Amino acid sequence: MHCKILGIPVQDGAGRMGCEMGPSALRTAGLVAALGELGHQVSDLGTVVPKSQDVKPHGNPALKALPEIVAWTDAISEAAYAAGEDGMPIFLGGDHSMAAGTLAGMARRAAEADRPLFVLWLDAHPDFHTLDTTASGNLHGVPLAYASGQAGFDGFFPRLHTPIDPTRICALGLRSVDPAEHTALRGAGVTVHDMRAIDEHGIAPLLRAFLERVAAEGGRLHVSLDVDFLDPAIAPAVGTTVPGGATFREAHLAMEMLHDSGLVTSLDLVELNPFLDERGRTATLLVDLTASLLGRRIMDRPTRSH
């Protein structure tokens, strides 16, 4: 497979600085080498650079960095669309606001191939706020709502070429959902599996059922992996830690199942804040998880000394 690496050092959508270092940390942790060792062709496409845009004022005074995030979204969408022409784009974040652009670009590319885009959202948070409902004003909390065509973005964010059908979204691992998001998710028909569902049923049957839907509809699958999907005990390098996340084995099992399905066509790695990491352990774990998604088997994992 041709893996295309694209750095997206956006941190304007998060509540604290540091995510702009995420792409460098993932490269330093050996992402390109790990994929090359699996036999994949790897191209590093460099870094997305936004162009400033004029954005009219919004009625929600809590919003932070709206013009910056709009500029990022426009640039990322175009870059993602271009990268998706062939091969598998791997987008290195950056905070989760970048998914507004990656999802928009990949949905446009899927539509041109006359195939539906499905989204597996691996995150403690659904990021399903609109510009009107966010109380924090941090715009890493809106990308999934924007990309699925929810109301309230017109006239501010770039026009969507192809909104994603929210019934084709599966949010897995949620454990921090605001009331407004809870109502919106239910109304939109997003499939939601919180950590209780994983505790009760196990991650495998929940993920398997979603993958069967993707396959049945001939869909493409975009995976958006937020560091806070993982338990902070194994992945501390995130500014929005929520206890009780996915374990090491649950995360690797999910990646192995995704590889076995053969359905994944693009990947986000987001919210890595190296400033909060411990000797690079979170960046290394993300590289290992990506390798599992791209074909590394449990018997083939390297032994690491600490």
mmCIF file of C-alpha atoms in Angstrom:
data_model
loop_
_atom_site.group_PDB
_atom_site.id
_atom_site.type_symbol
_atom_site.label_atom_id
_atom_site.label_comp_id
_atom_site.label_asym_id
_atom_site.label_seq_id
_atom_site.Cartn_x
_atom_site.Cartn_y
_atom_site.Cartn_z
ATOM 1 C CA MET A 1 0.000 0.000 0.000
ATOM 2 C CA HIS A 2 1.087 3.578 -0.649
ATOM 3 C CA CYS A 3 0.911 5.446 2.683
ATOM 4 C CA LYS A 4 0.893 9.228 2.406
ATOM 5 C CA ILE A 5 1.987 11.110 5.519
ATOM 6 C CA LEU A 6 0.688 14.657 5.924
ATOM 7 C CA GLY A 7 1.511 16.875 8.898
ATOM 8 C CA ILE A 8 -1.225 19.183 10.226
ATOM 9 C CA PRO A 9 0.251 21.179 13.131
ATOM 10 C CA VAL A 10 -2.925 22.956 14.218
ATOM 11 C CA GLN A 11 -3.345 23.773 17.908
ATOM 12 C CA ASP A 12 -5.809 26.684 17.697
ATOM 13 C CA GLY A 13 -8.758 24.378 18.371
ATOM 14 C CA ALA A 14 -7.472 23.072 21.707
ATOM 15 C CA GLY A 15 -7.532 24.656 25.115
ATOM 16 C CA ARG A 16 -3.769 24.545 25.568
ATOM 17 C CA MET A 17 -0.664 24.777 23.429
ATOM 18 C CA GLY A 18 1.526 21.882 22.339
ATOM 19 C CA CYS A 19 -0.378 19.923 19.672
ATOM 20 C CA GLU A 20 1.524 21.702 16.919
ATOM 21 C CA MET A 21 4.482 19.494 17.907
ATOM 22 C CA GLY A 22 2.474 16.314 17.332
ATOM 23 C CA PRO A 23 3.462 15.662 13.705
ATOM 24 C CA SER A 24 7.176 16.056 14.528
ATOM 25 C CA ALA A 25 6.855 13.715 17.502
ATOM 26 C CA LEU A 26 5.188 11.016 15.399
ATOM 27 C CA ARG A 27 7.867 11.297 12.744
ATOM 28 C CA THR A 28 10.579 11.189 15.429
ATOM 29 C CA ALA A 29 8.967 8.119 17.002
ATOM 30 C CA GLY A 30 9.600 6.228 13.767
ATOM 31 C CA LEU A 31 6.287 6.196 11.928
ATOM 32 C CA VAL A 32 7.801 6.183 8.445
ATOM 33 C CA ALA A 33 10.280 3.417 9.317
ATOM 34 C CA ALA A 34 7.580 1.282 10.960
ATOM 35 C CA LEU A 35 5.384 1.422 7.864
ATOM 36 C CA GLY A 36 8.340 0.793 5.575
ATOM 37 C CA GLU A 37 9.278 -2.322 7.548
ATOM 38 C CA LEU A 38 5.789 -3.665 6.842
ATOM 39 C CA GLY A 39 6.465 -3.391 3.118
ATOM 40 C CA HIS A 40 4.449 -0.266 2.433
ATOM 41 C CA GLN A 41 5.567 2.529 0.154
ATOM 42 C CA VAL A 42 5.673 5.728 2.225
ATOM 43 C CA SER A 43 5.604 9.303 0.940
ATOM 44 C CA ASP A 44 5.898 12.249 3.315
ATOM 45 C CA LEU A 45 3.858 15.070 1.784
ATOM 46 C CA GLY A 46 5.143 17.642 4.237
ATOM 47 C CA THR A 47 2.985 20.065 6.202
ATOM 48 C CA VAL A 48 -0.312 21.847 5.568
ATOM 49 C CA VAL A 49 -0.052 25.635 5.745
ATOM 50 C CA PRO A 50 -3.291 27.643 6.045
ATOM 51 C CA LYS A 51 -4.001 30.980 4.397
ATOM 52 C CA SER A 52 -5.662 33.693 6.474
ATOM 53 C CA GLN A 53 -9.352 34.297 5.855
ATOM 54 C CA ASP A 54 -11.860 36.968 6.821
ATOM 55 C CA VAL A 55 -14.670 35.508 8.920
ATOM 56 C CA LYS A 56 -17.650 37.486 10.113
ATOM 57 C CA PRO A 57 -18.273 37.704 13.878
ATOM 58 C CA HIS A 58 -20.374 34.943 15.448
ATOM 59 C CA GLY A 59 -23.065 35.382 18.061
ATOM 60 C CA ASN A 60 -21.452 32.936 20.499
ATOM 61 C CA PRO A 61 -18.937 35.029 22.468
ATOM 62 C CA ALA A 62 -17.225 31.919 23.813
ATOM 63 C CA LEU A 63 -15.794 30.922 20.421
ATOM 64 C CA LYS A 64 -12.004 30.963 20.244
ATOM 65 C CA ALA A 65 -9.860 31.306 17.133
ATOM 66 C CA LEU A 66 -12.763 30.992 14.686
ATOM 67 C CA PRO A 67 -10.947 32.708 11.764
ATOM 68 C CA GLU A 68 -7.869 30.532 12.325
ATOM 69 C CA ILE A 69 -9.842 27.276 12.421
ATOM 70 C CA VAL A 70 -11.847 28.237 9.333
ATOM 71 C CA ALA A 71 -8.567 28.902 7.492
ATOM 72 C CA TRP A 72 -7.143 25.576 8.664
ATOM 73 C CA THR A 73 -10.311 23.695 7.681
ATOM 74 C CA ASP A 74 -10.247 25.109 4.159
ATOM 75 C CA ALA A 75 -6.557 24.258 3.650
ATOM 76 C CA ILE A 76 -6.825 20.791 5.223
ATOM 77 C CA SER A 77 -9.882 19.877 3.162
ATOM 78 C CA GLU A 78 -8.071 20.648 -0.081
ATOM 79 C CA ALA A 79 -4.903 18.856 1.032
ATOM 80 C CA ALA A 80 -6.842 15.785 2.184
ATOM 81 C CA TYR A 81 -8.788 15.640 -1.069
ATOM 82 C CA ALA A 82 -5.549 15.776 -3.055
ATOM 83 C CA ALA A 83 -3.846 13.134 -0.890
ATOM 84 C CA GLY A 84 -6.830 10.814 -1.232
ATOM 85 C CA GLU A 85 -6.471 10.413 -4.984
ATOM 86 C CA ASP A 86 -4.571 7.161 -4.516
ATOM 87 C CA GLY A 87 -3.013 5.339 -1.592
ATOM 88 C CA MET A 88 -3.879 5.798 2.078
ATOM 89 C CA PRO A 89 -3.488 9.252 3.636
ATOM 90 C CA ILE A 90 -2.329 9.338 7.267
ATOM 91 C CA PHE A 91 -2.953 12.752 8.785
ATOM 92 C CA LEU A 92 -0.701 13.705 11.696
ATOM 93 C CA GLY A 93 -2.194 16.205 14.139
ATOM 94 C CA GLY A 94 -2.562 18.570 15.622
ATOM 95 C CA ASP A 95 -5.777 18.917 17.627
ATOM 96 C CA HIS A 96 -9.043 17.301 16.593
ATOM 97 C CA SER A 97 -10.323 20.422 14.850
ATOM 98 C CA MET A 98 -8.292 19.170 11.895
ATOM 99 C CA ALA A 99 -10.863 16.408 11.294
ATOM 100 C CA ALA A 100 -13.283 19.029 9.984
ATOM 101 C CA GLY A 101 -10.959 19.287 7.000
ATOM 102 C CA THR A 102 -9.812 15.672 6.686
ATOM 103 C CA LEU A 103 -13.392 14.380 6.784
ATOM 104 C CA ALA A 104 -14.592 16.973 4.278
ATOM 105 C CA GLY A 105 -11.790 16.125 1.869
ATOM 106 C CA MET A 106 -12.169 12.363 2.159
ATOM 107 C CA ALA A 107 -15.974 12.537 1.816
ATOM 108 C CA ARG A 108 -15.567 14.516 -1.395
ATOM 109 C CA ARG A 109 -13.085 11.959 -2.711
ATOM 110 C CA ALA A 110 -15.395 9.041 -1.795
ATOM 111 C CA ALA A 111 -18.363 10.704 -3.492
ATOM 112 C CA GLU A 112 -16.413 11.042 -6.716
ATOM 113 C CA ALA A 113 -15.779 7.304 -6.576
ATOM 114 C CA ASP A 114 -19.536 6.805 -5.987
ATOM 115 C CA ARG A 115 -18.889 5.171 -2.623
ATOM 116 C CA PRO A 116 -20.199 6.201 0.806
ATOM 117 C CA LEU A 117 -17.742 7.334 3.469
ATOM 118 C CA PHE A 118 -18.054 5.772 6.902
ATOM 119 C CA VAL A 119 -16.295 7.181 9.973
ATOM 120 C CA LEU A 120 -14.964 5.348 13.023
ATOM 121 C CA TRP A 121 -14.499 8.000 15.716
ATOM 122 C CA LEU A 122 -12.183 6.690 18.465
ATOM 123 C CA ASP A 123 -12.387 9.350 21.151
ATOM 124 C CA ALA A 124 -13.443 10.090 24.726
ATOM 125 C CA HIS A 125 -15.515 12.964 23.306
ATOM 126 C CA PRO A 126 -17.929 12.985 20.349
ATOM 127 C CA ASP A 127 -16.876 16.491 19.197
ATOM 128 C CA PHE A 128 -20.474 16.991 18.096
ATOM 129 C CA HIS A 129 -21.005 20.570 19.227
ATOM 130 C CA THR A 130 -22.063 23.287 16.812
ATOM 131 C CA LEU A 131 -20.789 26.860 16.865
ATOM 132 C CA ASP A 132 -23.916 27.740 18.839
ATOM 133 C CA THR A 133 -23.799 24.976 21.467
ATOM 134 C CA THR A 134 -20.140 24.920 22.485
ATOM 135 C CA ALA A 135 -19.682 26.471 25.928
ATOM 136 C CA SER A 136 -15.892 26.163 26.056
ATOM 137 C CA GLY A 137 -15.486 27.748 22.636
ATOM 138 C CA ASN A 138 -12.646 25.330 21.817
ATOM 139 C CA LEU A 139 -13.269 24.320 18.223
ATOM 140 C CA HIS A 140 -11.727 20.863 18.491
ATOM 141 C CA GLY A 141 -15.204 20.079 19.839
ATOM 142 C CA VAL A 142 -17.096 20.688 16.566
ATOM 143 C CA PRO A 143 -15.541 18.769 13.634
ATOM 144 C CA LEU A 144 -17.833 15.750 13.581
ATOM 145 C CA ALA A 145 -20.936 17.948 13.697
ATOM 146 C CA TYR A 146 -19.596 20.118 10.868
ATOM 147 C CA ALA A 147 -18.553 17.243 8.615
ATOM 148 C CA SER A 148 -21.917 15.503 9.024
ATOM 149 C CA GLY A 149 -23.812 18.593 7.906
ATOM 150 C CA GLN A 150 -25.320 19.707 11.207
ATOM 151 C CA ALA A 151 -26.908 23.152 11.295
ATOM 152 C CA GLY A 152 -25.125 26.327 12.331
ATOM 153 C CA PHE A 153 -21.927 26.273 10.255
ATOM 154 C CA ASP A 154 -23.201 27.922 7.059
ATOM 155 C CA GLY A 155 -21.697 31.323 6.479
ATOM 156 C CA PHE A 156 -18.738 30.606 8.746
ATOM 157 C CA PHE A 157 -17.033 27.309 7.858
ATOM 158 C CA PRO A 158 -16.306 26.345 4.228
ATOM 159 C CA ARG A 159 -19.251 24.926 2.317
ATOM 160 C CA LEU A 160 -19.275 21.132 2.412
ATOM 161 C CA HIS A 161 -19.009 19.419 -0.950
ATOM 162 C CA THR A 162 -20.402 16.159 0.481
ATOM 163 C CA PRO A 163 -21.773 15.977 4.040
ATOM 164 C CA ILE A 164 -21.242 12.622 5.721
ATOM 165 C CA ASP A 165 -24.419 10.713 6.559
ATOM 166 C CA PRO A 166 -24.402 10.690 10.396
ATOM 167 C CA THR A 167 -25.921 7.199 10.403
ATOM 168 C CA ARG A 168 -22.629 6.048 8.867
ATOM 169 C CA ILE A 169 -20.629 7.302 11.868
ATOM 170 C CA CYS A 170 -19.657 5.095 14.810
ATOM 171 C CA ALA A 171 -18.312 6.835 17.913
ATOM 172 C CA LEU A 172 -16.482 4.255 19.998
ATOM 173 C CA GLY A 173 -15.035 4.726 23.499
ATOM 174 C CA LEU A 174 -16.998 7.829 24.546
ATOM 175 C CA ARG A 175 -16.959 8.778 28.212
ATOM 176 C CA SER A 176 -17.331 12.572 28.270
ATOM 177 C CA VAL A 177 -20.442 13.857 26.459
ATOM 178 C CA ASP A 178 -22.112 17.226 27.045
ATOM 179 C CA PRO A 179 -25.951 17.345 27.245
ATOM 180 C CA ALA A 180 -26.253 19.256 23.961
ATOM 181 C CA GLU A 181 -24.078 16.682 22.219
ATOM 182 C CA HIS A 182 -26.077 13.806 23.714
ATOM 183 C CA THR A 183 -29.287 15.213 22.262
ATOM 184 C CA ALA A 184 -27.697 15.966 18.888
ATOM 185 C CA LEU A 185 -26.093 12.528 18.554
ATOM 186 C CA ARG A 186 -29.373 10.787 19.256
ATOM 187 C CA GLY A 187 -31.271 13.009 16.838
ATOM 188 C CA ALA A 188 -28.730 12.552 14.058
ATOM 189 C CA GLY A 189 -28.616 8.760 14.343
ATOM 190 C CA VAL A 190 -24.908 8.383 15.106
ATOM 191 C CA THR A 191 -23.988 4.924 16.417
ATOM 192 C CA VAL A 192 -22.593 5.461 19.914
ATOM 193 C CA HIS A 193 -20.712 2.880 21.967
ATOM 194 C CA ASP A 194 -19.465 4.373 25.220
ATOM 195 C CA MET A 195 -16.970 2.721 27.559
ATOM 196 C CA ARG A 196 -19.775 1.004 29.457
ATOM 197 C CA ALA A 197 -20.817 -0.739 26.241
ATOM 198 C CA ILE A 198 -17.208 -1.833 25.736
ATOM 199 C CA ASP A 199 -17.061 -3.056 29.345
ATOM 200 C CA GLU A 200 -20.297 -5.014 28.943
ATOM 201 C CA HIS A 201 -19.860 -6.471 25.471
ATOM 202 C CA GLY A 202 -16.172 -6.190 24.623
ATOM 203 C CA ILE A 203 -14.757 -4.065 21.851
ATOM 204 C CA ALA A 204 -14.688 -6.844 19.233
ATOM 205 C CA PRO A 205 -18.429 -7.455 18.672
ATOM 206 C CA LEU A 206 -19.222 -3.735 18.652
ATOM 207 C CA LEU A 207 -16.541 -2.971 16.072
ATOM 208 C CA ARG A 208 -17.309 -6.089 14.035
ATOM 209 C CA ALA A 209 -20.957 -5.095 13.616
ATOM 210 C CA PHE A 210 -19.946 -1.663 12.300
ATOM 211 C CA LEU A 211 -17.360 -3.098 9.910
ATOM 212 C CA GLU A 212 -19.973 -5.489 8.535
ATOM 213 C CA ARG A 213 -22.153 -2.477 7.715
ATOM 214 C CA VAL A 214 -19.295 -0.713 5.939
ATOM 215 C CA ALA A 215 -18.571 -3.822 3.868
ATOM 216 C CA ALA A 216 -22.247 -4.426 3.059
ATOM 217 C CA GLU A 217 -22.604 -0.913 1.606
ATOM 218 C CA GLY A 218 -19.286 -0.972 -0.257
ATOM 219 C CA GLY A 219 -18.066 1.934 1.829
ATOM 220 C CA ARG A 220 -14.739 3.564 2.441
ATOM 221 C CA LEU A 221 -13.700 3.931 6.076
ATOM 222 C CA HIS A 222 -11.981 6.903 7.686
ATOM 223 C CA VAL A 223 -10.591 6.255 11.169
ATOM 224 C CA SER A 224 -10.066 9.235 13.485
ATOM 225 C CA LEU A 225 -7.948 8.228 16.496
ATOM 226 C CA ASP A 226 -7.745 10.710 19.365
ATOM 227 C CA VAL A 227 -5.099 10.090 22.025
ATOM 228 C CA ASP A 228 -7.771 10.389 24.715
ATOM 229 C CA PHE A 229 -9.520 7.289 23.344
ATOM 230 C CA LEU A 230 -6.744 5.535 25.251
ATOM 231 C CA ASP A 231 -6.522 5.367 29.005
ATOM 232 C CA PRO A 232 -4.236 8.160 30.284
ATOM 233 C CA ALA A 233 -2.242 5.580 32.212
ATOM 234 C CA ILE A 234 -0.809 4.353 28.905
ATOM 235 C CA ALA A 235 -1.137 7.570 26.872
ATOM 236 C CA PRO A 236 -0.584 10.660 29.040
ATOM 237 C CA ALA A 237 0.272 13.130 26.248
ATOM 238 C CA VAL A 238 -3.124 14.765 25.834
ATOM 239 C CA GLY A 239 -4.620 17.952 27.213
ATOM 240 C CA THR A 240 -8.092 16.474 27.785
ATOM 241 C CA THR A 241 -7.394 13.378 29.877
ATOM 242 C CA VAL A 242 -10.462 11.352 30.874
ATOM 243 C CA PRO A 243 -9.903 8.296 33.121
ATOM 244 C CA GLY A 244 -11.166 4.901 32.072
ATOM 245 C CA GLY A 245 -10.184 4.761 28.423
ATOM 246 C CA ALA A 246 -9.280 1.860 26.161
ATOM 247 C CA THR A 247 -6.544 -0.463 27.361
ATOM 248 C CA PHE A 248 -3.400 -1.362 25.446
ATOM 249 C CA ARG A 249 -4.901 -4.649 24.305
ATOM 250 C CA GLU A 250 -8.317 -3.204 23.415
ATOM 251 C CA ALA A 251 -6.661 -0.572 21.252
ATOM 252 C CA HIS A 252 -4.410 -3.050 19.463
ATOM 253 C CA LEU A 253 -7.301 -5.460 18.946
ATOM 254 C CA ALA A 254 -9.305 -2.683 17.306
ATOM 255 C CA MET A 255 -6.387 -1.851 14.995
ATOM 256 C CA GLU A 256 -5.853 -5.519 14.105
ATOM 257 C CA MET A 257 -9.557 -5.938 13.288
ATOM 258 C CA LEU A 258 -9.462 -2.817 11.143
ATOM 259 C CA HIS A 259 -6.504 -4.228 9.213
ATOM 260 C CA ASP A 260 -8.192 -7.582 8.744
ATOM 261 C CA SER A 261 -11.299 -5.865 7.367
ATOM 262 C CA GLY A 262 -9.356 -4.239 4.521
ATOM 263 C CA LEU A 263 -11.784 -1.312 4.648
ATOM 264 C CA VAL A 264 -9.690 1.556 6.039
ATOM 265 C CA THR A 265 -8.807 4.176 3.429
ATOM 266 C CA SER A 266 -7.579 7.074 5.613
ATOM 267 C CA LEU A 267 -6.464 7.769 9.186
ATOM 268 C CA ASP A 268 -6.238 10.696 11.611
ATOM 269 C CA LEU A 269 -3.805 10.650 14.539
ATOM 270 C CA VAL A 270 -4.818 13.600 16.708
ATOM 271 C CA GLU A 271 -4.412 15.456 20.012
ATOM 272 C CA LEU A 272 -0.857 14.263 20.675
ATOM 273 C CA ASN A 273 0.751 16.917 22.870
ATOM 274 C CA PRO A 274 4.433 15.965 23.255
ATOM 275 C CA PHE A 275 4.883 18.654 25.922
ATOM 276 C CA LEU A 276 2.745 16.445 28.199
ATOM 277 C CA ASP A 277 4.353 13.127 27.250
ATOM 278 C CA GLU A 278 6.696 10.922 29.264
ATOM 279 C CA ARG A 279 9.847 10.141 27.283
ATOM 280 C CA GLY A 280 7.856 9.811 24.087
ATOM 281 C CA ARG A 281 5.756 6.871 25.264
ATOM 282 C CA THR A 282 2.473 8.179 23.808
ATOM 283 C CA ALA A 283 3.989 8.974 20.418
ATOM 284 C CA THR A 284 5.582 5.512 20.360
ATOM 285 C CA LEU A 285 2.257 3.888 21.234
ATOM 286 C CA LEU A 286 0.497 5.740 18.400
ATOM 287 C CA VAL A 287 3.167 4.538 15.982
ATOM 288 C CA ASP A 288 2.695 0.967 17.222
ATOM 289 C CA LEU A 289 -1.089 1.212 16.860
ATOM 290 C CA THR A 290 -0.726 2.561 13.332
ATOM 291 C CA ALA A 291 1.589 -0.348 12.528
ATOM 292 C CA SER A 292 -1.073 -2.758 13.820
ATOM 293 C CA LEU A 293 -3.665 -1.118 11.581
ATOM 294 C CA LEU A 294 -1.278 -1.475 8.637
ATOM 295 C CA GLY A 295 -0.526 -5.143 9.214
ATOM 296 C CA ARG A 296 1.861 -5.763 12.097
ATOM 297 C CA ARG A 297 0.797 -8.926 13.916
ATOM 298 C CA ILE A 298 1.042 -9.499 17.659
ATOM 299 C CA MET A 299 3.834 -12.045 17.160
ATOM 300 C CA ASP A 300 5.890 -9.502 15.225
ATOM 301 C CA ARG A 301 6.017 -6.644 17.733
ATOM 302 C CA PRO A 302 9.472 -5.391 18.651
ATOM 303 C CA THR A 303 10.762 -5.742 22.174
ATOM 304 C CA ARG A 304 11.372 -2.311 23.665
ATOM 305 C CA SER A 305 13.772 -1.569 26.488
ATOM 306 C CA HIS A 306 12.872 1.110 29.018
#
